[in-house]
Amino acid sequence: MQTVPHRLVTIIAERGVRDRLLDAVHQLGATGHTISDVQGEGSRGGRAVRGGPSVKIEAVVTRPVAEQIAAHVAERYFAHHSVIVYLQDVEVLRGSKYAPHNQGA
Amino acid sequence: MQTVPHRLVTIIAERGVRDRLLDAVHQLGATGHTISDVQGEGSRGGRAVRGGPSVKIEAVVTRPVAEQIAAHVAERYFAHHSVIVYLQDVEVLRGSKYAPHNQGA
Amino acid sequence: MQTVPHRLVTIIAERGVRDRLLDAVHQLGATGHTISDVQGEGSRGGRAVRGGPSVKIEAVVTRPVAEQIAAHVAERYFAHHSVIVYLQDVEVLRGSKYAPHNQGA
Amino acid sequence: MLEILLASLLSPVVLAFVLGALAVAVKSDLEIPEPLYQTLSIYLLLAIGLKGGVALSKTPLAEVAGPVMGTFALGVLTPLTAYAVLRKLGRMDRTNAAALAAHYGSVSAVTFIAAQSVAAFAGTPSEGFLPALVAVLEVPAIIVGLMIAYARGDRAGSWQEALREVVTGRSIVLLVGGMAIGWVAGAEGTAPISPFFVAGFQGALMLFLLDMGMTAARRLRDLRAVGPFLVAFGIVMPIVHGALGVWVGHGVGLSTGGAAVLGAMVSSASYIAAPAAIRVGLPEANPAYYLTASLGITFPFNLTLGIPLYLTLSGWLA
Amino acid sequence: MLEILLASLLSPVVLAFVLGALAVAVKSDLEIPEPLYQTLSIYLLLAIGLKGGVALSKTPLAEVAGPVMGTFALGVLTPLTAYAVLRKLGRMDRTNAAALAAHYGSVSAVTFIAAQSVAAFAGTPSEGFLPALVAVLEVPAIIVGLMIAYARGDRAGSWQEALREVVTGRSIVLLVGGMAIGWVAGAEGTAPISPFFVAGFQGALMLFLLDMGMTAARRLRDLRAVGPFLVAFGIVMPIVHGALGVWVGHGVGLSTGGAAVLGAMVSSASYIAAPAAIRVGLPEANPAYYLTASLGITFPFNLTLGIPLYLTLSGWLA
Amino acid sequence: MLEILLASLLSPVVLAFVLGALAVAVKSDLEIPEPLYQTLSIYLLLAIGLKGGVALSKTPLAEVAGPVMGTFALGVLTPLTAYAVLRKLGRMDRTNAAALAAHYGSVSAVTFIAAQSVAAFAGTPSEGFLPALVAVLEVPAIIVGLMIAYARGDRAGSWQEALREVVTGRSIVLLVGGMAIGWVAGAEGTAPISPFFVAGFQGALMLFLLDMGMTAARRLRDLRAVGPFLVAFGIVMPIVHGALGVWVGHGVGLSTGGAAVLGAMVSSASYIAAPAAIRVGLPEANPAYYLTASLGITFPFNLTLGIPLYLTLSGWLA
Ligand SMILES: Nc1ncnc2c1ncn2[C@@H]1O[C@H](COP(=O)(O)O)[C@@H](O)[C@H]1O
Ligand SMILES: Nc1ncnc2c1ncn2[C@@H]1O[C@H](COP(=O)(O)O)[C@@H](O)[C@H]1O
Ligand SMILES: Nc1ncnc2c1ncn2[C@@H]1O[C@H](COP(=O)(O)O)[C@@H](O)[C@H]1O
Ligand code: NA
Ligand code: NA
Ligand code: NA
């Protein structure tokens, strides 16, 4: 079995910025993503507030795309929004599936 | 604290194949799994289609079991189904808990 | 982009112990957490029982905090509860965000 | 009997159960989302609690005392009979026998609800205060089951934790809480909420049983693992306990419908409260046994054949 | 026509669709949680199935036979016309044309439900057994669409898997299952569940269309990607198919309302069953085409202008 | 007063709140799933919007103008009084005082709904157009709160983003959207959806308050952290604002019930719209303060004692 090292970018964000984040993630080269509903607590409060769920966005991407996504999130969202981002190593099958085929869109 | 290196296999798949995947995961040696509802977008489309949620299956397993699960998924599902699989390193306590105690069933 | 290595602690537990676990996670130094609803199967049964969902708690923390959380979970919960815990490496931006600012509370 | 049987089998609620089972059989992608399942169970428990509380607020205490004591006695007795049968006839180990005893002594709220509907439909409605008996029946058997295991020194779990789990578990909280609200607010106070909790009840129950059908069918896969003895136990034990319940029901002065519903309750096996308690108190017990038996065998049996049987029995005894 | 158009456009159900679209336009954080979406679709499909089944239990077979055969014929014919138009006029590749053909031949249950409501509101209610026609119309077109692609040797997907996906898919299971339950239990048997499934129906439909408005508006972003031909196709094809459906409806003896609703069904494009089947059977087809066209163009068109148009047409033909 | 107080305290809706708090106190595993919470809040907001819109469609503009202007004035004034009290008496820092001011100037839709029910129950129903006042009251206070902070140069957040967050927030979208739909469709057009949105309302509200009781009880844990001043503030400020609201209500010509409900609205503290806006516009503010005060103190106070108090006050002023 031929696995290829890639990066898993995880973004946890308040729901209001979800669509903007997804657009950015794809524009920066992700070929797919997985999203789930989560709840959280961080520096901007959390637990025991209902109606304020967050989303977790995960994308398996190449190393440079991962860096770009993390940098984008940091630059645009860290100041005004409840957002965190972290990167992990993953191994995938079919490495070509996750390579950005379309740099511009 | 004595942690033991293991592998985390993550499978993201359309819901229709969930039960078959779970059976396979256990048959190949996983002693447990965790499953959650997600939504996603990949090469076969996604975002903005309601009613087409996916599942994420995660299993902490030994290294050889991880390889077998990934290979099985690749062989049986990549051609006709919306499925991705990736592997990560994890450290667990109670390593024996995740060792396949029952190779055949 | 300056990423900093940290640890991701993941705890999967039956819902009944959620609040106690969250209190412990924060008391041991986590500055935040993310929680999601999952279902699972392990040594104490699972699949095909409705009404018994679990929670997944994830916290990005420093290495020593991660060890402490894992040790705490092992000591207090492994005997009587459906709980697993595992650790992974992650890279984060803004490393200081995840450092325990308040050891005691 | 045949008439009751047909009326019961051809009701939308039972047909929905069958539809759920068929959906699993044909490997449909139909799925009741987990939050819908939880919503329906919160709704159903609260609704029967409310109804019972309103009925209780109109019932003199003296009328309830007998049934409560009879039910309590059955809750202590039936786990013992179940344990004896499992050990003597089934040669099952102590831990698993005790776990099963806790399940078969306790009660399935959905079986109770279905029995109540069928009894009403058959023209022999049950007493309004019966939900109180569900609460009385739920707890003791689990305690007895755990006591059997703990008395034998099997102590992997925590006895106190398990007990806490049952009495603070959501089924007791919603059932007893709903009863308290219904009792305090009375018929007049609950009138504004009754379109939601009364008129919608049967439809919600139907959706719930669609899900139960799917769950039961998934459990059936484990049937081979549990062996023929447990299959027989899952059918015969309920009949014995059910007949006992009907008989005691008449003894404590319940109506024909009421005694039949009590029979169904006693015959039923818990699959919410008991599994939660056993997971904590007897973690070594194998869920494949107690879940497959209670969910895969006894629940479908009671829903289809058991309830009409207890009604018929009760009619004979009346 | 104007009157019907206004009554339709100003109904809460259509206004909720508009509200959903506006919420997306202003980037509101309003969100219909996924489990609520699933709950609503389970509810709506089961409810129309039940209603259809009860109606069917009162309808002589002879009366249903003609409409069933006419509908079946339309289910085979319309994917062929759609395919021809897409290939000849749109110069689209075979795979994507076949995928779109499957969608436009099949049916959108929500369009059916909306049409049924508007027809009733306009004083020309449709026949009660029409849900049976939805089930008849759903499957054949998808098979024909796949056959076109497979006959041309494009075999990345699995033909059998795709077929299985459709017939065991949740929309068929709930629709046909609900019909069977309604048919077996009859009007009397379903009375206890009707407050839930009948009285609540329009409100649940309104919430569902709030979500549909949001989904359709999100799809619209892809509009530029699909090009002007597909936009035109998404409006003109439904009109052609809708007119054909109305005409056949009158031919097989349906009432004015019934023929109009059949027209709306035939004109509509599937966005639940067909996408699921195409994803498996024709994975190379591009979802941006078939989902944008069916969800982003044809559904809103039918909901607002199409249904009143078919009703008016049907009035003329009567 | 005592009579109203009892009727209010012993209503199922308030009892459900208490049950939720007790469930947390005994550490029950009862849980209202997040999607159910969201569904209930979508439902309740849309339902009161619809009801208000239908009422508005029957009310002459002149009758609404006074109340709207009075409410708007209260929405500008009350954050200023709250800010002054917090700074002068509580010696709180500017950022947290501004954040709290935004919360106490804005409105809690659930408090409004509960007040409306109690007023109707007490025989003094409020005007049908009051939901329009909720929308009018929700926004200005949040703007004023942000303006206070921004005028002082604390600019970690984005002013424009926060404003956008409020006006496109789901509570405004559903409330105003529902009103628009109710207003356009009118009583006749909304008749088919009223079994869903009207008959089911109180039951859904009861489930919602079960959840609110759990949330409020969880918040109480933070009580020690916020200190005695904030606890006193969370009770006294609502009484002052509530009395003011009742007085203004009478001044602008509302009925006894209407003025009392306006008082409850003015006294209430937002815990949906304001927290969302503050998180974006004033991220440095500490949620432990504003959430504990609004959810843990003011909401339970109003639900149990405040609403009967404003009703009694309003009766005296009539
Ligand atoms: N240390 C952490 N570990 C895991 N998740 C976190 C952590 N800190 C923050 N989060 C998540 O990120 C969201 C936003 O964080 P914040 O901006 O700090 O409020 C929170 O709601 C959590 O879901
Ligand atoms: N690059 C990616 N990163 C994360 N998840 C992905 C990625 N690609 C695909 N997925 C997930 O896998 C599912 C199936 O992918 P596909 O077969 O490419 O449509 C999608 O619905 C996503 O949830
Ligand atoms: N090998 C595994 N991989 C992933 N999740 C697991 C595994 N074993 C157990 N779990 C999760 O942990 C929960 C408790 O496990 P247990 O205590 O073994 O019943 C299960 O319900 C699963 O969600
Ligand atoms: Na029993
Ligand atoms: Na069609
Ligand atoms: Na206020």
mmCIF file of C-alpha atoms and ligand atoms in Angstrom, chain D residues 78 103-108 137 241 264-270, ligand 4:
data_model
loop_
_atom_site.group_PDB
_atom_site.id
_atom_site.type_symbol
_atom_site.label_atom_id
_atom_site.label_comp_id
_atom_site.label_asym_id
_atom_site.label_seq_id
_atom_site.Cartn_x
_atom_site.Cartn_y
_atom_site.Cartn_z
ATOM 1 C CA THR D 78 -39.162 -10.711 38.557
ATOM 2 C CA HIS D 103 -33.182 -5.810 32.340
ATOM 3 C CA TYR D 104 -36.099 -8.231 32.552
ATOM 4 C CA GLY D 105 -37.163 -7.005 35.967
ATOM 5 C CA SER D 106 -37.194 -3.389 34.827
ATOM 6 C CA VAL D 107 -39.566 -1.956 32.240
ATOM 7 C CA SER D 108 -39.610 -0.645 28.674
ATOM 8 C CA LEU D 137 -41.250 -0.583 38.315
ATOM 9 C CA HIS D 241 -43.905 -12.437 33.757
ATOM 10 C CA ALA D 264 -47.121 -5.830 29.399
ATOM 11 C CA MET D 265 -44.973 -3.620 31.644
ATOM 12 C CA VAL D 266 -43.860 -6.480 33.837
ATOM 13 C CA SER D 267 -43.162 -8.689 30.845
ATOM 14 C CA SER D 268 -41.106 -6.039 29.071
ATOM 15 C CA ALA D 269 -37.343 -5.675 29.318
ATOM 16 C CA SER D 270 -35.677 -2.312 29.814
HETATM 17 NA NA NA G 4 -39.991 -6.335 33.238
#
